PDB file of C-alpha atoms in Angstrom:
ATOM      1  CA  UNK A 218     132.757 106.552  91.683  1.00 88.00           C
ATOM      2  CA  UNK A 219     129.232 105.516  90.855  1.00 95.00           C
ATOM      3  CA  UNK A 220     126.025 107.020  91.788  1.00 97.00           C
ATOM      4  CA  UNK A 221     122.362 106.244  91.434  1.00 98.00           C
ATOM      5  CA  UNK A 222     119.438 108.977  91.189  1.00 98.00           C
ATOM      6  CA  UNK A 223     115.806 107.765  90.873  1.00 98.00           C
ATOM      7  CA  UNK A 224     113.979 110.214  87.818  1.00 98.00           C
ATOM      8  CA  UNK A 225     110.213 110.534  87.320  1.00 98.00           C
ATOM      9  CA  UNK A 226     108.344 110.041  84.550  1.00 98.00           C
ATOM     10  CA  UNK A 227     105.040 110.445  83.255  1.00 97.00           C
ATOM     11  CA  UNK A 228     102.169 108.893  85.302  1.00 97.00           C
ATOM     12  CA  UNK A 229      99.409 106.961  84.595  1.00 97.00           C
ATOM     13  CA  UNK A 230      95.898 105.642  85.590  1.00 97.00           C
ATOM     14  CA  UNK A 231      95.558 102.008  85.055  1.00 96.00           C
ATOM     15  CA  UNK A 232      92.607  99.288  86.512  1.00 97.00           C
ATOM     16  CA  UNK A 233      93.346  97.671  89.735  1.00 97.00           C
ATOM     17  CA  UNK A 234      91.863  94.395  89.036  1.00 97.00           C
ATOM     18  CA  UNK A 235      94.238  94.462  86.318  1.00 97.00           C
ATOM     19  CA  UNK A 236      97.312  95.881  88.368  1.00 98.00           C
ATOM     20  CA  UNK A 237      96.776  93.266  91.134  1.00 98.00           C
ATOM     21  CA  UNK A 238      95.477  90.052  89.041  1.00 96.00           C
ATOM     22  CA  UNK A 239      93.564  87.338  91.032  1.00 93.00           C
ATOM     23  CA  UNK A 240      94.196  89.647  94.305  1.00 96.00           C
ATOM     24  CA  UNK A 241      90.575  90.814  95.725  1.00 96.00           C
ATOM     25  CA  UNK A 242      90.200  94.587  95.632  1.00 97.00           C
ATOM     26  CA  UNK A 243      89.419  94.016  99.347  1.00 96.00           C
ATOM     27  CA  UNK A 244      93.344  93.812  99.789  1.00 96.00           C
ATOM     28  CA  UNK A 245      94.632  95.679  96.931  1.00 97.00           C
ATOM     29  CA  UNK A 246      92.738  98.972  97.992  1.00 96.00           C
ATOM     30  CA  UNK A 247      94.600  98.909 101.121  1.00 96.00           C
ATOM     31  CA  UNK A 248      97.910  99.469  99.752  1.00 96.00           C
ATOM     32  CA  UNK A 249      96.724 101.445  96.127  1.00 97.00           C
ATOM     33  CA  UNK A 250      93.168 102.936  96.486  1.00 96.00           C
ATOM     34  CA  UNK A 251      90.675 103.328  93.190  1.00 97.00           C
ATOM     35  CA  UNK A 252      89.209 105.978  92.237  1.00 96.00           C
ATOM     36  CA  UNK A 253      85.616 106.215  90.738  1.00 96.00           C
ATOM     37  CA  UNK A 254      86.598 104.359  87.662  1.00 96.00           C
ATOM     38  CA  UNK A 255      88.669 101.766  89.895  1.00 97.00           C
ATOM     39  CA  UNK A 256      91.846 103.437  88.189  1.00 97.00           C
ATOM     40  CA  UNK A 257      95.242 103.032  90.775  1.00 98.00           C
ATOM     41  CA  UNK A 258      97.805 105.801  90.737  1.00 97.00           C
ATOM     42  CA  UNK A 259     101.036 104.638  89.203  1.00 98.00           C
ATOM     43  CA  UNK A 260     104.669 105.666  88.419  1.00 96.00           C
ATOM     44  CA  UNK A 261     107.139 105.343  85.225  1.00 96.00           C
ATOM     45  CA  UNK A 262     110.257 105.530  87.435  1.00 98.00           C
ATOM     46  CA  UNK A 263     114.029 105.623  85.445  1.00 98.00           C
ATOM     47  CA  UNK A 264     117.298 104.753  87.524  1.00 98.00           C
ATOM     48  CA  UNK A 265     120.404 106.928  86.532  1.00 98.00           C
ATOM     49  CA  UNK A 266     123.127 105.596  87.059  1.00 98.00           C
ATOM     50  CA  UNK A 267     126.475 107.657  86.406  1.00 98.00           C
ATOM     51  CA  UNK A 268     129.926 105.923  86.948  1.00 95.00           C
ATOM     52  CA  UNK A 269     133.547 106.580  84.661  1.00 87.00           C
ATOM     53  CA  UNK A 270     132.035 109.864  82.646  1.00 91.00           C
ATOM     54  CA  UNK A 271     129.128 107.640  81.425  1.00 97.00           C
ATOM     55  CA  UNK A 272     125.594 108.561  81.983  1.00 98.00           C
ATOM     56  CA  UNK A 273     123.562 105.403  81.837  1.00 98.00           C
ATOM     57  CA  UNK A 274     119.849 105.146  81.785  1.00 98.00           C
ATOM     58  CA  UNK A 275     117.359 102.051  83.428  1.00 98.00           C
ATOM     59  CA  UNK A 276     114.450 102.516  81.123  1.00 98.00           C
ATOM     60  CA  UNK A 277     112.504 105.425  79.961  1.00 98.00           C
ATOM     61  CA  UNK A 278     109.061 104.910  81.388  1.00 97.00           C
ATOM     62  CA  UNK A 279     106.035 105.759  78.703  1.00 97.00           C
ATOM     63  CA  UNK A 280     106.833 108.896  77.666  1.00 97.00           C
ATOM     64  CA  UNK A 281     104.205 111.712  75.990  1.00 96.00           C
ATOM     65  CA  UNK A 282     104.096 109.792  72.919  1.00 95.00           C
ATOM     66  CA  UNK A 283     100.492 108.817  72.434  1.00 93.00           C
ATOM     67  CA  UNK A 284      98.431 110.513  70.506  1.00 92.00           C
ATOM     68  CA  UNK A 285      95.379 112.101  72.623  1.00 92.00           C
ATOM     69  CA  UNK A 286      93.059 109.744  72.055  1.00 91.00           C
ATOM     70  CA  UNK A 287      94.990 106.868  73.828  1.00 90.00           C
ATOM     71  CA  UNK A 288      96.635 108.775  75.682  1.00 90.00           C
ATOM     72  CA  UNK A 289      93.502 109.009  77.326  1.00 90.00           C
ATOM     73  CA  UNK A 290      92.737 105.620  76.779  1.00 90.00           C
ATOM     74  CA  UNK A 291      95.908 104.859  78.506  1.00 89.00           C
ATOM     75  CA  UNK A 292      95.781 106.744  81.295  1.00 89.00           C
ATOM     76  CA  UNK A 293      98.343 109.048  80.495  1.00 94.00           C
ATOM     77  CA  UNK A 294      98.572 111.877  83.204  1.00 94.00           C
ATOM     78  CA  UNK A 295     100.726 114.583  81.686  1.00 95.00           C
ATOM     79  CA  UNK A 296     100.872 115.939  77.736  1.00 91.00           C
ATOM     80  CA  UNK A 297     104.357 116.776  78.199  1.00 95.00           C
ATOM     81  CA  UNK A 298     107.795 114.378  78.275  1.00 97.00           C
ATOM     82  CA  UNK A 299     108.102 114.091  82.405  1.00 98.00           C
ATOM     83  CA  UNK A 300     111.683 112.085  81.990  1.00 98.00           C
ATOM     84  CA  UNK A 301     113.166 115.105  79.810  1.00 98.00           C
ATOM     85  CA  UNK A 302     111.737 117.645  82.756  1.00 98.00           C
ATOM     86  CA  UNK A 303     113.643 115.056  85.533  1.00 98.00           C
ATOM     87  CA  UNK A 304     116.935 114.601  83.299  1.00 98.00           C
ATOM     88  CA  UNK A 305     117.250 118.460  83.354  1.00 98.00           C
ATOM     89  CA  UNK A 306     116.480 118.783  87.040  1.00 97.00           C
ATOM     90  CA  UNK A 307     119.959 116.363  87.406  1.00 97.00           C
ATOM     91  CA  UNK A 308     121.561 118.932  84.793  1.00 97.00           C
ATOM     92  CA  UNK A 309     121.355 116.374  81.658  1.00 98.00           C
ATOM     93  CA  UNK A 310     119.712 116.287  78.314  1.00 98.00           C
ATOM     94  CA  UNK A 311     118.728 112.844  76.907  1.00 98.00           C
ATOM     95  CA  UNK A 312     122.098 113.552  74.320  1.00 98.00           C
ATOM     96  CA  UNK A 313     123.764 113.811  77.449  1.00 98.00           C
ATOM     97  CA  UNK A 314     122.866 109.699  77.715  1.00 98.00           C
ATOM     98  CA  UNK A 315     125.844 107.014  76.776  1.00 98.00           C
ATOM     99  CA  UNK A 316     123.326 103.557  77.191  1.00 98.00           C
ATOM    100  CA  UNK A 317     120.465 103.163  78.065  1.00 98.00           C
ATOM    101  CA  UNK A 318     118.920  99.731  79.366  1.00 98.00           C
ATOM    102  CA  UNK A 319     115.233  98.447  78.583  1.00 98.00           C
ATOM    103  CA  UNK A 320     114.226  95.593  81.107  1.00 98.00           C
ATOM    104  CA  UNK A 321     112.063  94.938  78.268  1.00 98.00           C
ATOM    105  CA  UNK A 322     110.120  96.864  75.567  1.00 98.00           C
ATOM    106  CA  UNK A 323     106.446  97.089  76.937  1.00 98.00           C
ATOM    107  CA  UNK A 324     105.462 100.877  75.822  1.00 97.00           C
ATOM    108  CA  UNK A 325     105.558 102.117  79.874  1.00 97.00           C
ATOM    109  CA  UNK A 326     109.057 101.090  80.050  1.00 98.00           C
ATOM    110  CA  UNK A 327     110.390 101.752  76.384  1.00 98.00           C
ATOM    111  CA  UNK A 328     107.312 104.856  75.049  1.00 98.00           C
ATOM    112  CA  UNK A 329     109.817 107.393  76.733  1.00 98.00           C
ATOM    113  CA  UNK A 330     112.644 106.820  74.192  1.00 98.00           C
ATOM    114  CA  UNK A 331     110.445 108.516  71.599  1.00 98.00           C
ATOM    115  CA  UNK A 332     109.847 112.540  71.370  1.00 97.00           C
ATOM    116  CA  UNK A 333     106.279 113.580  72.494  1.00 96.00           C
ATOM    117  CA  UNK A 334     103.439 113.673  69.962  1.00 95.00           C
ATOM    118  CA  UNK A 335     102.891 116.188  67.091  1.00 93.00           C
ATOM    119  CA  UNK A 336     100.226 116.121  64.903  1.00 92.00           C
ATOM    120  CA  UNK A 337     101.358 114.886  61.482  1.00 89.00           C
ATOM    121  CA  UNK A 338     104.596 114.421  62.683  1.00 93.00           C
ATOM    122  CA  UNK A 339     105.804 110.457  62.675  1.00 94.00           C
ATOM    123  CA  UNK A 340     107.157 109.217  65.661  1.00 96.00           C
ATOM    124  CA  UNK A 341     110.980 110.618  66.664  1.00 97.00           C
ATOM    125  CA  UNK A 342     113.747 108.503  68.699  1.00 98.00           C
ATOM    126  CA  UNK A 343     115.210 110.861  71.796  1.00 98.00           C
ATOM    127  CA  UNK A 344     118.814 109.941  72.793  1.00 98.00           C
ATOM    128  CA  UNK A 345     121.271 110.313  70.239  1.00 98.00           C
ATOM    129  CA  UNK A 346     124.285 109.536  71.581  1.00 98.00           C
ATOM    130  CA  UNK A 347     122.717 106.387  73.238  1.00 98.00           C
ATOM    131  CA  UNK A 348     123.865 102.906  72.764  1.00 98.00           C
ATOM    132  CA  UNK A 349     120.614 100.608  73.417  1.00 98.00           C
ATOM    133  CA  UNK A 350     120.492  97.470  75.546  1.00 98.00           C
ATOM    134  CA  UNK A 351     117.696  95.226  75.946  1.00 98.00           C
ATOM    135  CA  UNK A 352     117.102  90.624  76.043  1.00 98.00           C
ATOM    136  CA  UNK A 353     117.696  89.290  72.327  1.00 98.00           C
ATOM    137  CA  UNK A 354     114.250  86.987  72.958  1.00 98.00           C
ATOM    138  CA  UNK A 355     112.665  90.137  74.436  1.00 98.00           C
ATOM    139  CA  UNK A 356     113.506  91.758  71.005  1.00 98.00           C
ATOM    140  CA  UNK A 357     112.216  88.952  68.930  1.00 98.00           C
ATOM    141  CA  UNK A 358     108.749  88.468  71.251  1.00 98.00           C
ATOM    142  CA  UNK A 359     108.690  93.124  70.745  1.00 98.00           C
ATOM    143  CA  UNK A 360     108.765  91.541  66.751  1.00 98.00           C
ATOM    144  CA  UNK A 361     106.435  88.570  66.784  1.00 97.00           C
ATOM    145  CA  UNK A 362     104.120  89.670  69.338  1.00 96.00           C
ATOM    146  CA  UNK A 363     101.469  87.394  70.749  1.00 95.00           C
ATOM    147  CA  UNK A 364      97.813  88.253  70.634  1.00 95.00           C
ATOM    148  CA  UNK A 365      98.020  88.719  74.432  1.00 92.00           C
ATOM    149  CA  UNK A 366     100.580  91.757  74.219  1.00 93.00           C
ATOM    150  CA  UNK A 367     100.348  93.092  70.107  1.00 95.00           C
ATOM    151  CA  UNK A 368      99.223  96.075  72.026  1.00 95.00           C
ATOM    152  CA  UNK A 369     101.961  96.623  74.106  1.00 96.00           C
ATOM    153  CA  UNK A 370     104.461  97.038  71.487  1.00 97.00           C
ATOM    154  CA  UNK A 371     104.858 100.176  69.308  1.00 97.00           C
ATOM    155  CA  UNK A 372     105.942  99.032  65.947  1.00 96.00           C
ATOM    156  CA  UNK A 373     107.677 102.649  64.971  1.00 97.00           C
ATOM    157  CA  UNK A 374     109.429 101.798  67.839  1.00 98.00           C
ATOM    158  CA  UNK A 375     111.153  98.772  66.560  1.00 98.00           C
ATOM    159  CA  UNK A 376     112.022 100.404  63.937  1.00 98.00           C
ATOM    160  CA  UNK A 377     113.658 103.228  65.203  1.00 98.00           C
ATOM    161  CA  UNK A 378     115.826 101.454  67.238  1.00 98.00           C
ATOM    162  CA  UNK A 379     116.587  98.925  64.655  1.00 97.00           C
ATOM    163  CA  UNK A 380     117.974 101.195  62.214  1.00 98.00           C
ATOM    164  CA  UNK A 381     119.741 103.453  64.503  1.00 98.00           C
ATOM    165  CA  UNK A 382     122.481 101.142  64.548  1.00 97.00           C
ATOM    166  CA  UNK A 383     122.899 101.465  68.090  1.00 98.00           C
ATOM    167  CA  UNK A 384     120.588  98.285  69.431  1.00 98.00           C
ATOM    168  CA  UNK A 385     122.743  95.758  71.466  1.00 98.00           C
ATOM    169  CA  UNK A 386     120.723  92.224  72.121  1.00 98.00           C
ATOM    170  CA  UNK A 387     121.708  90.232  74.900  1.00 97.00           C
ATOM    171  CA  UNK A 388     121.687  86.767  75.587  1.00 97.00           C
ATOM    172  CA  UNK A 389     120.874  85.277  78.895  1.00 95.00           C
ATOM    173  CA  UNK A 390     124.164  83.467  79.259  1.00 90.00           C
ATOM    174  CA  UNK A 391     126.592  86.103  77.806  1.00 89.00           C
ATOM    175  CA  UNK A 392     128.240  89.440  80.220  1.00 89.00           C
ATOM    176  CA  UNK A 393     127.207  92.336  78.757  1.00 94.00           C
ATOM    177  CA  UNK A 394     130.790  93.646  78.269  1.00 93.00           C
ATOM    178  CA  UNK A 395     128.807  97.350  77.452  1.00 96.00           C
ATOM    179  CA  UNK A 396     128.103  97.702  80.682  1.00 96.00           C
ATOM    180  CA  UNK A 397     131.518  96.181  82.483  1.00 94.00           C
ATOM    181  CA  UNK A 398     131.745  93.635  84.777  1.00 91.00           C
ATOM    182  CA  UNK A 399     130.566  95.675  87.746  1.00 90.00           C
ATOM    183  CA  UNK A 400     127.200  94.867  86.469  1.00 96.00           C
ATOM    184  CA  UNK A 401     125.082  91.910  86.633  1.00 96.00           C
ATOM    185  CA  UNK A 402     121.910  90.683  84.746  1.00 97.00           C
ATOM    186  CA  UNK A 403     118.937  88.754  85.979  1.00 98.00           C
ATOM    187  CA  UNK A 404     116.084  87.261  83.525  1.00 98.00           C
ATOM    188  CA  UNK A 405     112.637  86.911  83.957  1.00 98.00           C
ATOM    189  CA  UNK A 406     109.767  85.465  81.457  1.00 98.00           C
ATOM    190  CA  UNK A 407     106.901  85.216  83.803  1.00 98.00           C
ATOM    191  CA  UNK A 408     105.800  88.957  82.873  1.00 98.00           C
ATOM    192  CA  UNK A 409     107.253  88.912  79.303  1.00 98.00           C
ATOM    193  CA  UNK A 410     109.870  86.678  77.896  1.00 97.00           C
ATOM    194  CA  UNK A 411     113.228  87.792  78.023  1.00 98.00           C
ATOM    195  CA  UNK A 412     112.785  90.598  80.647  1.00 98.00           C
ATOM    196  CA  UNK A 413     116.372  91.967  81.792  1.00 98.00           C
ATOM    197  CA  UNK A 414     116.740  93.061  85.043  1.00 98.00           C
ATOM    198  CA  UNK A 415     120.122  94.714  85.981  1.00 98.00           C
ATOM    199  CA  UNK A 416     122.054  95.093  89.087  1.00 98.00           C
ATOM    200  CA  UNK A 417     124.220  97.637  89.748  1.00 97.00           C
ATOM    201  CA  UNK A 418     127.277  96.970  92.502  1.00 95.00           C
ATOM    202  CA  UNK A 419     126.893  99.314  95.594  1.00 95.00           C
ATOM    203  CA  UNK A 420     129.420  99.840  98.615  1.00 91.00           C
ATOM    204  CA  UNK A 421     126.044  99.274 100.679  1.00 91.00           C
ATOM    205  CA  UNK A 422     124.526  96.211  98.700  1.00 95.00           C
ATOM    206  CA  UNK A 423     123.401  95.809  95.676  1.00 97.00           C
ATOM    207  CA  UNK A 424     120.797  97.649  94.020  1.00 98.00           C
ATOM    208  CA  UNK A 425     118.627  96.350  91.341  1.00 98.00           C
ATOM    209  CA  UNK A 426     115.993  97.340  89.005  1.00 98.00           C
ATOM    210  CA  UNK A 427     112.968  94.755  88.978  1.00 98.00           C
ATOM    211  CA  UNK A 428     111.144  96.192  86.206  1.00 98.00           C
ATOM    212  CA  UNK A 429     107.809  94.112  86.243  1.00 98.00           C
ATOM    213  CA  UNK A 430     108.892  91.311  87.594  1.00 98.00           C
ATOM    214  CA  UNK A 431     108.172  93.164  91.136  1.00 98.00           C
ATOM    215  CA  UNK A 432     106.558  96.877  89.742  1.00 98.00           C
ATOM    216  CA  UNK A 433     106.015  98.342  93.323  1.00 98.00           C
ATOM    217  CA  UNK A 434     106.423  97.562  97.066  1.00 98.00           C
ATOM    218  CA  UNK A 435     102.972  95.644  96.955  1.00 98.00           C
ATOM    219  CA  UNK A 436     104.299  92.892  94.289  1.00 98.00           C
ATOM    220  CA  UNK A 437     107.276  92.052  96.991  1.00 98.00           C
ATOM    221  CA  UNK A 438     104.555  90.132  98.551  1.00 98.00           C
ATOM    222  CA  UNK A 439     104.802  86.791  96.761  1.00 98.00           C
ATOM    223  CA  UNK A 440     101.421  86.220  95.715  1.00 97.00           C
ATOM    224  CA  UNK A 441     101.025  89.077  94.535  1.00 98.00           C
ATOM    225  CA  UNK A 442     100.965  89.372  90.352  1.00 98.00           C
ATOM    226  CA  UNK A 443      99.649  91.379  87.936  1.00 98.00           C
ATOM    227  CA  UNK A 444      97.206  90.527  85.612  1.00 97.00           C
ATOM    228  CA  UNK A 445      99.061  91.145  82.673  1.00 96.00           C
ATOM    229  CA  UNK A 446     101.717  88.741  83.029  1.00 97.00           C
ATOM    230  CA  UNK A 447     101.884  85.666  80.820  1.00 96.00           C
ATOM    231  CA  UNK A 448     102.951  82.955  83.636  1.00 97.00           C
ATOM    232  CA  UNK A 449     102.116  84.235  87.161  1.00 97.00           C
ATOM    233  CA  UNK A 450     102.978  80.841  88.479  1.00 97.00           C
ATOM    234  CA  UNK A 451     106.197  81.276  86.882  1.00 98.00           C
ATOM    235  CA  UNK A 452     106.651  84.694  87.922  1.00 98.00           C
ATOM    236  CA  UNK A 453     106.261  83.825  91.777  1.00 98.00           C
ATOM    237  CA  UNK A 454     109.454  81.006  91.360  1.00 98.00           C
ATOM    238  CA  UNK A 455     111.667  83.906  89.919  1.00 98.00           C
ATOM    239  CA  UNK A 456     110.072  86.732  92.007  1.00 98.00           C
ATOM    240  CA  UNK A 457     111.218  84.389  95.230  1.00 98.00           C
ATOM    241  CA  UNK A 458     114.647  83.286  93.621  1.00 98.00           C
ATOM    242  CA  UNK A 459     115.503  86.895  93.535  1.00 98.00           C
ATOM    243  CA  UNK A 460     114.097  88.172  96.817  1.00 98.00           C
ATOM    244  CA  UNK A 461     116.216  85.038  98.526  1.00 98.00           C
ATOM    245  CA  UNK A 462     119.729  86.031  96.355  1.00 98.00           C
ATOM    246  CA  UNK A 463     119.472  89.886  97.421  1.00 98.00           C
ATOM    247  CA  UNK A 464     118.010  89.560 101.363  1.00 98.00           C
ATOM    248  CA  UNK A 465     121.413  87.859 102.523  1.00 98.00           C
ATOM    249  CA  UNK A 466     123.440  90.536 100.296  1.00 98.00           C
ATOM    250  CA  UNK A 467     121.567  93.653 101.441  1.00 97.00           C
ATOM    251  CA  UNK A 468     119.996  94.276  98.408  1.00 98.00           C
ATOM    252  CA  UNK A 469     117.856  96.712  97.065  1.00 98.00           C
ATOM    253  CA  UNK A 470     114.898  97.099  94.561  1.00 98.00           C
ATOM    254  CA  UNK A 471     114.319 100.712  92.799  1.00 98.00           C
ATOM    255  CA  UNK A 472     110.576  99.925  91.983  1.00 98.00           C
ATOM    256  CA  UNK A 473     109.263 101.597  88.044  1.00 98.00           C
ATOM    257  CA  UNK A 474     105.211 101.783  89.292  1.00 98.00           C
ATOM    258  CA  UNK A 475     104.973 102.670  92.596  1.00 98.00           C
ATOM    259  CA  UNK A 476     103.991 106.153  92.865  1.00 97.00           C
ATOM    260  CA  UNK A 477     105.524 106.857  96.073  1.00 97.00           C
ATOM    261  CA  UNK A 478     108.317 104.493  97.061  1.00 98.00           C
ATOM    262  CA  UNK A 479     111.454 104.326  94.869  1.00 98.00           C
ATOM    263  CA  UNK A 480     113.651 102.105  96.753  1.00 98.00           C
ATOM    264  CA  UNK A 481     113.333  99.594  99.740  1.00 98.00           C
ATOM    265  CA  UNK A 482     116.112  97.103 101.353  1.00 98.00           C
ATOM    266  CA  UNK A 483     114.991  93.382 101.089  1.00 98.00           C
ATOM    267  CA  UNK A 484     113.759  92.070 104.583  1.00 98.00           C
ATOM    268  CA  UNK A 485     112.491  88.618 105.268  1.00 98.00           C
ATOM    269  CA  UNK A 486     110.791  87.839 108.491  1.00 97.00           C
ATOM    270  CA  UNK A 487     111.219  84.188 110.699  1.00 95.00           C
ATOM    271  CA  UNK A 488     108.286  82.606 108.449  1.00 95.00           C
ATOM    272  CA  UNK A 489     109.881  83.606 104.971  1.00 94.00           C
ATOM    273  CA  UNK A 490     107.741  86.541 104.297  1.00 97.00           C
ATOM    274  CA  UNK A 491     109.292  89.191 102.438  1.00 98.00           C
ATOM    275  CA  UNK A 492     109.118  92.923 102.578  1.00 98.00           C
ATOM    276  CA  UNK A 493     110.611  96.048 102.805  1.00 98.00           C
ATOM    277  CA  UNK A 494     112.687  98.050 105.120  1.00 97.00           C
ATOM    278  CA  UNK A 495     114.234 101.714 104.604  1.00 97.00           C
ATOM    279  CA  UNK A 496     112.664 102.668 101.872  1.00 98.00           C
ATOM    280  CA  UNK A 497     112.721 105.859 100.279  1.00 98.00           C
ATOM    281  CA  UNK A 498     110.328 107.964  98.004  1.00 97.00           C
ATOM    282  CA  UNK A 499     113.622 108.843  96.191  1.00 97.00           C
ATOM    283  CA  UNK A 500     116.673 108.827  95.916  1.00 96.00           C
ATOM    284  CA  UNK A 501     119.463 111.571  94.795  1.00 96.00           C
ATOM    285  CA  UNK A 502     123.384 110.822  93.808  1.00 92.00           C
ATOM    286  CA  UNK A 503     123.337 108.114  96.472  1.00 91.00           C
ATOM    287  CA  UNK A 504     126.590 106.661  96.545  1.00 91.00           C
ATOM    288  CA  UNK A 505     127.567 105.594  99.769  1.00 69.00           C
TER     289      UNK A 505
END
């Protein structure tokens, strides 16, 4: 028995133009309107996923652990640790956590993994029972970071989850026997090299998590990128490769920035647009 429950996390306020890349805000605005500062409302959505007495956890979102000043900097919506509030609402704690999966280890996905900020206090890894999963070049680009994403690394981080003894790097053409062979991995380096994105088997089609590869139900759209991805040319090739391998299979996407849709079935119309059908703002022990 397997079952999947979308959890919140803390929320941010991040530039449009950013969010949506070479998109005009004429047609971004329509689907995520600005406020005065052109800031878009956005999610930092975790997948549960429980199956064989194992709690296991699709990234962590960003967390509360920013210090105030860029936590305002940042965007950062809440002072407190949102995913720790969610995990209790489902009757967990994050010891309660076997593995937990990082598509890759961007501070929104992987800032939740450490304990919210204290003054004077250095940072603190959450999840202590956790065995950690995330793409051996991911981990090596999180370690020699270009210029273009130093900043989206937290060094303390690395460290942590180095000498926890608990990090598991995974190769692109290896089964991630962890995680059992009802799971499958797809790889993406047009945001970030390296980026992991799993799917998880479901009686009604497959379900995976797209991380920023496709961060909301906007980015299904195939033109659409963000900004702060490295190859958006690149992106597009893998963003369609995976839209065309899940539409025939019934799969679905559980979406980490979109602030109100969780999950959405892959539809395609008679011109090769994609899109989304059933979606839902969240989702709660689905298992079908």
């Amino acid at each position: 028995m397997r079952t999947l429950t979308t959890l919140t996390g803390n929320s941010q306020k991040l530039d449009g133009g950013a969010m949506f890349g070479n998109a005009p805000k004429a047609l971004w605005q329509r689907w995520m309107p600005a406020d005065e500062l052109n800031r878009i409302d956005l999610g930092c959505r975790a997948l549960l996923v429980q199956e064989d007495e194992r709690n296991i956890l699709i990234e962590t979102g960003i967390g509360a652990f920013f210090s105030p000043e860029l936590k305002q900097r940042f965007g950062v919506q809440e002072d407190r640790h949102v995913l720790l509030d969610s995990l209790a609402a489902a009757g967990l704690s994050d010891a309660d956590i076997d593995i937990v999966v990082l598509t890759h280890l961007h501070f929104d996905h992987a800032g939740g993994l450490l304990a919210a900020w204290q003054a004077d206090q250095p940072p603190r890894l959450l999840f202590p029972n956790a065995q950690f999963i995330t793409g051996r070049r991911q981990w090596q680009r999180a370690c020699n970071p270009h210029a273009r994403d130093k900043a989206s690394y937290i060094p303390e981080l690395l460290d942590l989850l180095e000498n926890s003894g608990r990090l598991h790097l995974i190769d692109e053409n290896e089964q991630c026997e962890l995680l059992g062979p009802d799971w499958r991995l797809h790889w993406s380096d047009g945001h970030t090299p390296g980026q992991l994105l799993p799917e998880v088997a479901m009686p009604g089609g497959p379900v995976v998590f797209p991380g920023d590869l496709i961060p909301g139900a906007p980015w299904v759209h195939l033109p659409i990128t963000m900004g702060y991805d490295r190859f958006p040319e690149g992106l597009i090739e893998e963003k369609e490769a995976l839209l065309a391998d899940l539409y025939p299979r019934g799969g679905r996407l559980v979406f980490t920035h979109d602030p109100a849709i969780a999950i959405g079935q892959v539809n395609r119309d008679d011109k090769g647009r994609y899109s989304l059908k059933n979606t839902q703002s969240s989702v709660r022990n689905l298992a079908e």
